[in-house]
Short mmCIF file of C-alpha atoms in Angstrom, two decimals:
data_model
loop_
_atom_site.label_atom_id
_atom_site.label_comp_id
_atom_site.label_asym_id
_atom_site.label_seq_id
_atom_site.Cartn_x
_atom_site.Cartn_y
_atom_site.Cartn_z
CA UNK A 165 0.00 0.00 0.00
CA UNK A 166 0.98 3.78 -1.20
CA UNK A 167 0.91 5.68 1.76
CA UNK A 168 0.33 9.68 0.61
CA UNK A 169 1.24 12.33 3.34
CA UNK A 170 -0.29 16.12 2.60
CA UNK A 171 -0.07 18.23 5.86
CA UNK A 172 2.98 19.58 6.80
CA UNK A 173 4.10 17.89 10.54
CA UNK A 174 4.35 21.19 12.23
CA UNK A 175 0.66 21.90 12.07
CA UNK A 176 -0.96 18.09 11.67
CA UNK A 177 -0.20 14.46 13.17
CA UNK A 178 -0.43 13.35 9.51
CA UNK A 179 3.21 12.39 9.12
CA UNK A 180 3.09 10.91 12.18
CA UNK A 181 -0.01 8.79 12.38
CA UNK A 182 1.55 7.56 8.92
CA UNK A 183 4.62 6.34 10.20
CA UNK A 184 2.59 4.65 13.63
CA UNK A 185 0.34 2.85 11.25
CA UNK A 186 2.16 2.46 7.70
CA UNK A 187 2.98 -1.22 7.49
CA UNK A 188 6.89 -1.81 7.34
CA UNK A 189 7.95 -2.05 4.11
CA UNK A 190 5.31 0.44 2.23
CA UNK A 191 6.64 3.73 0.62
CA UNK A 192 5.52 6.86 2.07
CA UNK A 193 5.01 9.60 -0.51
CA UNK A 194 5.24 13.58 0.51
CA UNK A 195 3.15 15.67 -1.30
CA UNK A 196 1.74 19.54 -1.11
CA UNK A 197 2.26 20.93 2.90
CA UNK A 198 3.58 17.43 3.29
CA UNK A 199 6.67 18.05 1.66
CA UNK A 200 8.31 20.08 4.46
CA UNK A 201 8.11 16.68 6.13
CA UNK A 202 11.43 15.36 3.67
CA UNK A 203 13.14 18.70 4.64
CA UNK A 204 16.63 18.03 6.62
CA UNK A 205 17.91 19.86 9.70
CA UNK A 206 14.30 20.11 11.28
CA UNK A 207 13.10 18.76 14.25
CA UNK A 208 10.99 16.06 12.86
CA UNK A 209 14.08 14.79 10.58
CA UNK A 210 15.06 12.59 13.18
CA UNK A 211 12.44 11.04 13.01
CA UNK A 212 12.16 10.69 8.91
CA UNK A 213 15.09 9.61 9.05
CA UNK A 214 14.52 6.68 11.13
CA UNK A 215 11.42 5.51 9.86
CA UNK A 216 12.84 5.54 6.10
CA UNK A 217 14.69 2.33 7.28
CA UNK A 218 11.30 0.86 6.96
CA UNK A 219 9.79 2.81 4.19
CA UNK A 220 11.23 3.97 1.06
CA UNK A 221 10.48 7.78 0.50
CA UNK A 222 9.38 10.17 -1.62
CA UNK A 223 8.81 13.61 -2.32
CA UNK A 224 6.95 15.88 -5.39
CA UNK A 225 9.12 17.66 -7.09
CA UNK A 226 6.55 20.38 -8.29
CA UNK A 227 5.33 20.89 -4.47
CA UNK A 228 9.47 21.24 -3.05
CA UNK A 229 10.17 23.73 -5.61
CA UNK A 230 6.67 25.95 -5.46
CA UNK A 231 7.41 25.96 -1.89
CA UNK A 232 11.28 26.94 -2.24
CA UNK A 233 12.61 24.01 -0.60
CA UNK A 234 13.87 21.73 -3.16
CA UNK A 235 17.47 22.11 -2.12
CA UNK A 236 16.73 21.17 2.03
CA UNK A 237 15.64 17.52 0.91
CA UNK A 238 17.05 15.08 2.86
CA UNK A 239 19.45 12.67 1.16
CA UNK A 240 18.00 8.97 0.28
CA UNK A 241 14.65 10.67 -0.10
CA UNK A 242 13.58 10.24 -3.81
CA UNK A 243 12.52 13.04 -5.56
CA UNK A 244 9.71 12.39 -8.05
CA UNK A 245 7.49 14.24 -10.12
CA UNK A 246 4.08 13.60 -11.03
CA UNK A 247 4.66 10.82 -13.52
CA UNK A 248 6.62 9.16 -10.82
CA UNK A 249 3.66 9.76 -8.56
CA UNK A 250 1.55 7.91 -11.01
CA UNK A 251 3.69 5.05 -11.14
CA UNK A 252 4.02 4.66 -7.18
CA UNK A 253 0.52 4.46 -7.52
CA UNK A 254 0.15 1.55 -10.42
CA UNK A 255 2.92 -0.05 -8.52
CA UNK A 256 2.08 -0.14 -4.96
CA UNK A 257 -1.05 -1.52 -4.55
CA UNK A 258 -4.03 0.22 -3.28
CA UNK A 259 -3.63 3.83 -1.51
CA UNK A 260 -4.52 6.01 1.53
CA UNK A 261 -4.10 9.35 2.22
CA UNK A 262 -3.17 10.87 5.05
CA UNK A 263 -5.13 13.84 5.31
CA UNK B 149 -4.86 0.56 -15.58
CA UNK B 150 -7.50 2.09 -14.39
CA UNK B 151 -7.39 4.90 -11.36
CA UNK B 152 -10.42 6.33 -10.12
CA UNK B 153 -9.57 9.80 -8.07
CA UNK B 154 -11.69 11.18 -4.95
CA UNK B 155 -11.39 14.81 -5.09
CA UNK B 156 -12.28 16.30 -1.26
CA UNK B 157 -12.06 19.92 -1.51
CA UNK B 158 -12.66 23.35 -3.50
CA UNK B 159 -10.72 25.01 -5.50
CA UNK B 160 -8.24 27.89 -4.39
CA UNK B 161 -8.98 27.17 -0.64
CA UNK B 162 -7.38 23.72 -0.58
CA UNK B 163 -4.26 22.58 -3.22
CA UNK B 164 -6.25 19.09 -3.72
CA UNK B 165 -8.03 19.80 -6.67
CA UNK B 166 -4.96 21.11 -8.42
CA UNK B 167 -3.29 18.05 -7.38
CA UNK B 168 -5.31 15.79 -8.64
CA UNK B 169 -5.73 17.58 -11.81
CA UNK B 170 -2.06 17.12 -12.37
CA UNK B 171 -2.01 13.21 -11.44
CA UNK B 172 -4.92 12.97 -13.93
CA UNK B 173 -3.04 14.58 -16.54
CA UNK B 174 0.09 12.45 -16.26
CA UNK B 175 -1.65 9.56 -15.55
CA UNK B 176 -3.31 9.62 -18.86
CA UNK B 177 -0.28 10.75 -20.40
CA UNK B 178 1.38 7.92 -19.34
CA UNK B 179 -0.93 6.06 -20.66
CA UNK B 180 -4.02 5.00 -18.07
CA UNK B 181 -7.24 5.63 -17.87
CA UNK B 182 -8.93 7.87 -15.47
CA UNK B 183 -12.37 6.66 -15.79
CA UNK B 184 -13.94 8.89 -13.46
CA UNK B 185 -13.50 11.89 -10.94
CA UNK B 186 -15.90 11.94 -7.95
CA UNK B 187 -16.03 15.53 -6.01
CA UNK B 188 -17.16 15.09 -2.31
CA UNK B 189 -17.45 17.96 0.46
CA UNK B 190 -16.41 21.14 -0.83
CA UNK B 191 -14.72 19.15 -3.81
CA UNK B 192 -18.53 19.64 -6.05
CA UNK B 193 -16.85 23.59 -6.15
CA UNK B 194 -15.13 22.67 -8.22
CA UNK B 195 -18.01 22.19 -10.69
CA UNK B 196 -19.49 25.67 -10.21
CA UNK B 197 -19.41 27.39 -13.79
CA UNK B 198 -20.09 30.63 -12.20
CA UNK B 199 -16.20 30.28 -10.95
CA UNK B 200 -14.25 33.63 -11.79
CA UNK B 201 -10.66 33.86 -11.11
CA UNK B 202 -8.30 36.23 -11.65
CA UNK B 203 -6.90 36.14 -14.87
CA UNK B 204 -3.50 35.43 -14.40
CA UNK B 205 -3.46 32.62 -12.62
CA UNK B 206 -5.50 28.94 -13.11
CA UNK B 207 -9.04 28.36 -13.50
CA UNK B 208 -9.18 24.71 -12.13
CA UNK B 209 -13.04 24.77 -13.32
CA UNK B 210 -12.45 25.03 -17.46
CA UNK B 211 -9.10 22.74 -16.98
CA UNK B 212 -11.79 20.06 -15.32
CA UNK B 213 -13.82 20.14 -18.21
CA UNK B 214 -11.01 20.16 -20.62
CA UNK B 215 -9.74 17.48 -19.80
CA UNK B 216 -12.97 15.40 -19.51
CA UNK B 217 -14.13 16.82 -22.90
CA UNK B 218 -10.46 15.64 -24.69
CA UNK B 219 -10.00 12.29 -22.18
CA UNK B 220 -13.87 11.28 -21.84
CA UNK B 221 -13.30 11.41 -17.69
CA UNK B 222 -16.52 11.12 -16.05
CA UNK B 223 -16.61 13.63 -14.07
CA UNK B 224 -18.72 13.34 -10.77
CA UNK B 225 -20.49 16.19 -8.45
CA UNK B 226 -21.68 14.13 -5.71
CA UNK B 227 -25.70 15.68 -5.06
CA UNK B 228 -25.95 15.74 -1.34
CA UNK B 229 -23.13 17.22 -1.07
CA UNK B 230 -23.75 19.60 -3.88
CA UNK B 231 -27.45 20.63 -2.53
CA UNK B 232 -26.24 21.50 0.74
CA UNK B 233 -24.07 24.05 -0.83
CA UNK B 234 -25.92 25.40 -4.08
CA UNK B 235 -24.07 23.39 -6.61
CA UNK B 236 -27.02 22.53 -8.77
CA UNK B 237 -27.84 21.63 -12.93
CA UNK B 238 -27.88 25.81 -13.14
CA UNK B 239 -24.66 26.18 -12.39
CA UNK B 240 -22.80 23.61 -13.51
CA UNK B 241 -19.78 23.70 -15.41
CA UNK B 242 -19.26 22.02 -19.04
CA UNK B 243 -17.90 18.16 -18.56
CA UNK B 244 -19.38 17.79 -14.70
CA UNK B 245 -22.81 15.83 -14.53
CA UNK B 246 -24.63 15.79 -10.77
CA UNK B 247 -25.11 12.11 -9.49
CA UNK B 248 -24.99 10.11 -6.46
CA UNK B 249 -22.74 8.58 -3.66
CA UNK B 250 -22.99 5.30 -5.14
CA UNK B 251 -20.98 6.48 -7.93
CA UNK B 252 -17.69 6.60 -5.92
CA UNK B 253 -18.68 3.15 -4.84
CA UNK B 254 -18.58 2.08 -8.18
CA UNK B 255 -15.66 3.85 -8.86
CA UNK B 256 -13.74 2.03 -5.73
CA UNK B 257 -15.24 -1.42 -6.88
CA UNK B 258 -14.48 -0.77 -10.88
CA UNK B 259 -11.01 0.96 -10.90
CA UNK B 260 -7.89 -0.95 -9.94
CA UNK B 261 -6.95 2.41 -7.73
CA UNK B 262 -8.59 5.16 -6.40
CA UNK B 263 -6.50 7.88 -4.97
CA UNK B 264 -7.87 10.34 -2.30
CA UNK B 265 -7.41 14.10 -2.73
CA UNK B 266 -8.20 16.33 0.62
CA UNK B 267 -7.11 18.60 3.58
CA UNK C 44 -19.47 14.96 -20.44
CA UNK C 45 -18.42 10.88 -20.27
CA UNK C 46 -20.70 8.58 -17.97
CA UNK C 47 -19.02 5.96 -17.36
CA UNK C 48 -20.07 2.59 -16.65
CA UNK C 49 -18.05 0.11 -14.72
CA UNK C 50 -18.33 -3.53 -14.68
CA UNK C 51 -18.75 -4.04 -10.57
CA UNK C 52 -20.85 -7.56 -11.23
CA UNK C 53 -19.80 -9.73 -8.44
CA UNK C 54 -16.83 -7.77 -7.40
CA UNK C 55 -16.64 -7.17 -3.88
CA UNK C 56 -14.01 -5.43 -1.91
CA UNK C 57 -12.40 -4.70 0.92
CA UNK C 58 -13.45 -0.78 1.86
CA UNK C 59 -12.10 1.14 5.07
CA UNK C 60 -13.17 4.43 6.07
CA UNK C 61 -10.39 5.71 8.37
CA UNK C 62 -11.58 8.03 10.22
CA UNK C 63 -8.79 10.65 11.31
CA UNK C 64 -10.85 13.99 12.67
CA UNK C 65 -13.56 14.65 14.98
CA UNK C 66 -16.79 16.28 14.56
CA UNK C 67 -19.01 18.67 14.22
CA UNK C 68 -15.59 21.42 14.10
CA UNK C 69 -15.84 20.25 10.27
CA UNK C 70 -18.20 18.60 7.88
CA UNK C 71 -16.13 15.53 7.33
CA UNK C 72 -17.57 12.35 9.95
CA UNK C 73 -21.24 13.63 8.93
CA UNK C 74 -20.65 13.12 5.55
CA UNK C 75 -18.59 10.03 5.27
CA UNK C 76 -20.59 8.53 7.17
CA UNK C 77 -23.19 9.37 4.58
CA UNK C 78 -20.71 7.33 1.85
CA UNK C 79 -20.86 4.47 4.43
CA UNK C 80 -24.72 4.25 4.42
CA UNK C 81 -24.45 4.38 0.59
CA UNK C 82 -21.91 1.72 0.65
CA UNK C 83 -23.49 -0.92 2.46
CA UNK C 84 -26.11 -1.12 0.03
CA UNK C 85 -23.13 -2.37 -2.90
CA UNK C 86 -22.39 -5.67 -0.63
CA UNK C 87 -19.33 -4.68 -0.06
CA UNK C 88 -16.79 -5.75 3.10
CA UNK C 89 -16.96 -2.33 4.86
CA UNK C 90 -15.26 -1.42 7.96
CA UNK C 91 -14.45 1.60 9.70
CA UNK C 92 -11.41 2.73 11.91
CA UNK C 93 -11.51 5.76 14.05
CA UNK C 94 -8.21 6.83 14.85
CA UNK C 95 -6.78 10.21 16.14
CA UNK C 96 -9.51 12.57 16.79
CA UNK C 97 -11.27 10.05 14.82
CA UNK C 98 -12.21 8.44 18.16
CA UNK C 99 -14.30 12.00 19.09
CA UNK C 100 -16.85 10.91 16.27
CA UNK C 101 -18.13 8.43 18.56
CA UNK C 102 -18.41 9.79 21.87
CA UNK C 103 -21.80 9.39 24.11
CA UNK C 104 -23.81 12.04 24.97
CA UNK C 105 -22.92 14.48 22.02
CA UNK C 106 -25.86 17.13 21.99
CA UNK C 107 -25.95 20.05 19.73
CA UNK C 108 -29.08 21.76 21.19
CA UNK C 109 -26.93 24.90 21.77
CA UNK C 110 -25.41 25.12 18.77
CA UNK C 111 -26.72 26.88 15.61
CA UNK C 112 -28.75 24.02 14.67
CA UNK C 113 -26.04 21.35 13.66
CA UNK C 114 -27.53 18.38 13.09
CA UNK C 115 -26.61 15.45 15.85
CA UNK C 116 -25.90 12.37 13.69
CA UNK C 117 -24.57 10.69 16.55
CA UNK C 118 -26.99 8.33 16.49
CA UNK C 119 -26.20 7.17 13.49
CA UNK C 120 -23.33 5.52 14.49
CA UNK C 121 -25.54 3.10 16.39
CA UNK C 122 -28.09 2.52 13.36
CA UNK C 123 -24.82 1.18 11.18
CA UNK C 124 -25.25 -2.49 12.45
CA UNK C 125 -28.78 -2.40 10.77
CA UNK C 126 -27.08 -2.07 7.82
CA UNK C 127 -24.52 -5.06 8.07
CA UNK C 128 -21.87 -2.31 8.74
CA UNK C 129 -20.34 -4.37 11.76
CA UNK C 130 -16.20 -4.35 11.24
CA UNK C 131 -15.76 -0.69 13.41
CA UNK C 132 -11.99 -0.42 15.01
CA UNK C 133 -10.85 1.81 17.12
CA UNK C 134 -6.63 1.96 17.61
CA UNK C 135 -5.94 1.68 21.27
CA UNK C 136 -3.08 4.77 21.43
CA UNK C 137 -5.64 7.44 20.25
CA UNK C 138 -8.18 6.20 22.59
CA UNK C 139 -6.03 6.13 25.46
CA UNK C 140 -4.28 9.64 24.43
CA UNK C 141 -7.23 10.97 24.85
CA UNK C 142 -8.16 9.85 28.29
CA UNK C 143 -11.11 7.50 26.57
CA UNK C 144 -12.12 4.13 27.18
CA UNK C 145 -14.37 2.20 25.46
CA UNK C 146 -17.16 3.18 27.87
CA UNK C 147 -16.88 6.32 26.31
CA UNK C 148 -18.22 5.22 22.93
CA UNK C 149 -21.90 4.94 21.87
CA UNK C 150 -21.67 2.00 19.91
CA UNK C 151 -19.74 -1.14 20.00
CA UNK C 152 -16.34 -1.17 18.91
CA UNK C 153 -13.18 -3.75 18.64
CA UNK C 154 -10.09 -1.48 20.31
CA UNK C 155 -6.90 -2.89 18.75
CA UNK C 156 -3.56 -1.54 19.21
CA UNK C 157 -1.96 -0.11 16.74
CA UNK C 158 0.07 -3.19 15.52
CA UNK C 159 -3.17 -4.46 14.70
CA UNK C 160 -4.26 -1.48 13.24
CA UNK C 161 -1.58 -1.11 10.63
CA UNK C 162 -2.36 -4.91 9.49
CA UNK C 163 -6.22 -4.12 9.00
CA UNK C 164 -5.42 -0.98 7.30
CA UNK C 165 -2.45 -2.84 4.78
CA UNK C 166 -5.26 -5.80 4.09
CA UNK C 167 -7.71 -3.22 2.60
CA UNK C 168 -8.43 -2.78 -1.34
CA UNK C 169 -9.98 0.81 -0.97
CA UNK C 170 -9.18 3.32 2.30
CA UNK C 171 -11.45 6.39 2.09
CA UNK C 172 -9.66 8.37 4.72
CA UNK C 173 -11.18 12.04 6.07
#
């Protein structure tokens, strides 16, 4: 399963309700607000950090760079952009978002 | 394959709809089909022909119905939901058609995927 | 515009409503629950986790007398099992961060931890999530 993440996890518990109840293994994509979520030297990137030993991650491409961010990603985090959304979604089974 | 897409909130308020709209767009460019749209909550705003933005930036409305009038995308404005906030037949855009619930039902049980779009 | 029709002859799925915010601050648990009265009428295997403020959406004793007129569709909750809409989960860590038990709720529940929780949600075909 696709897990999709679109709040940012300095206002919502979106991120992390995804990572509490994301099944090991599933990739974890970061879209719109969400994106600020693959950003490094916050205070949640500990966390992102440690949870993308269990999930592969992602993060739009369009949504880091409208938001001026694209350069803060952290590394191992894989930068996609909407085509590559479409494929996570064709390849990863069924999805939920994480409003 | 075939992705259905669940579209949650309004234009301009929310980014959802313009999200969506994108995945649509590459999604059929790469290929699948998008057999159908279903606008929920404040998502059946974005059906609302009387829609005016400003004109330099995106008018989510016409790219809707563009894209269902050049993809055939069935594009859903759920009626409850509609009703409660005055999206009715006389004011709804080209390529949107009012119907109800059942249809994202369908949509869940007839696509291989269907992708949420919300706040 | 493109109706569409699907072929949905004997298909039947695996649908979850998560259930992430609480009501009556926004229109979201009135009207999913509104798609989960529609859905039990497509035979389909519905079930519905609360989780987060997800668990508010069932409390006892919600009354909206003083309020503008919102309407209390509390009740509802307990009318689901008349419509074969029996799978409802609630994950244990949101109940208990919020000082709940399962007294709390007006309608019978399963509480599962969340280990449990993120198998349910990984087994479903179709997670409608608000």
């Amino acid at each position: 399963m696709l897990h999709i993440v679109v709040k940012s996890p300095f206002e919502r518990n979106a991120l992390e309700s995804c990572l509490r109840l994301a099944e090991p293994g599933s990739p974890i994509l970061l879209i719109e607000d969400g994106v600020y979520g693959a950003l490094d030297n916050t205070n949640v990137a500990p966390a992102v950090k440690s949870a993308m030993a269990d999930h592969p991650m992602y993060a739009l491409d369009a949504d880091l760079k409208a938001r001026g961010v694209a350069d803060r990603v952290i590394d191992g985090i894989e930068v996609v952009d909407y085509e590559g959304f479409v494929d996570l979604v064709v390849d990863k089974g069924p999805s939920n978002t994480w409003l | 394959m075939n992705i259905g897409i669940l579209v949650n909130e309004g234009p301009f308020t929310h980014q959802a709809s313009d999200s969506a709209y994108m995945f649509a767009k590459a999604a059929i460019a790469k290929g699948h089909a998008v057999p159908r749209v279903f606008f929920y909550y404040d998502g059946v705003n974005n059906g609302n022909k009387l829609s005016e933005p400003q004109s330099d930036d995106r008018d989510l409305v016409k790219l809707w119905g563009r894209l269902a009038d050049e993809h055939g995308v069935d594009l859903v404005v759920c009626v409850a939901a509609g009703l409660r906030r005055g999206i009715k037949d006389d004011v709804l855009a080209e390529g949107f058609r009012i119907s109800g619930l059942g249809q994202l039902i369908e949509a869940g049980m007839g696509c291989d995927r269907l992708v949420t779009f919300g706040d | 515009m493109a109706e569409f029709e699907f072929e949905t002859e004997g298909v039947v799925k695996k649908f979850m409503f998560l259930n992430r915010k609480a009501p009556y601050g926004t229109i979201y648990a009135l009207e999913v629950l509104e798609t989960v009265l529609i859905s039990a009428a497509f035979d389909q295997e519905v079930a519905l986790a609360f989780v987060d403020d997800g668990v508010y959406q069932i409390m006892k004793g919600c009354d909206t007398a003083a309020t503008s007129g919102m309407k209390n569709f509390s009740k509802t909750y307990r009318a689901l099992e008349g419509y074969d809409v029996e799978q409802l989960f609630v994950e244990k860590e949101s109940m208990e961060a919020r000082g709940l038990t399962e007294d709390d709720f007006i309608v019978d529940v399963q509480v599962v931890p969340a280990s449990e929780m993120v198998a349910l949600i990984a087994a479903q075909d179709v997670v409608i999530s608000g």
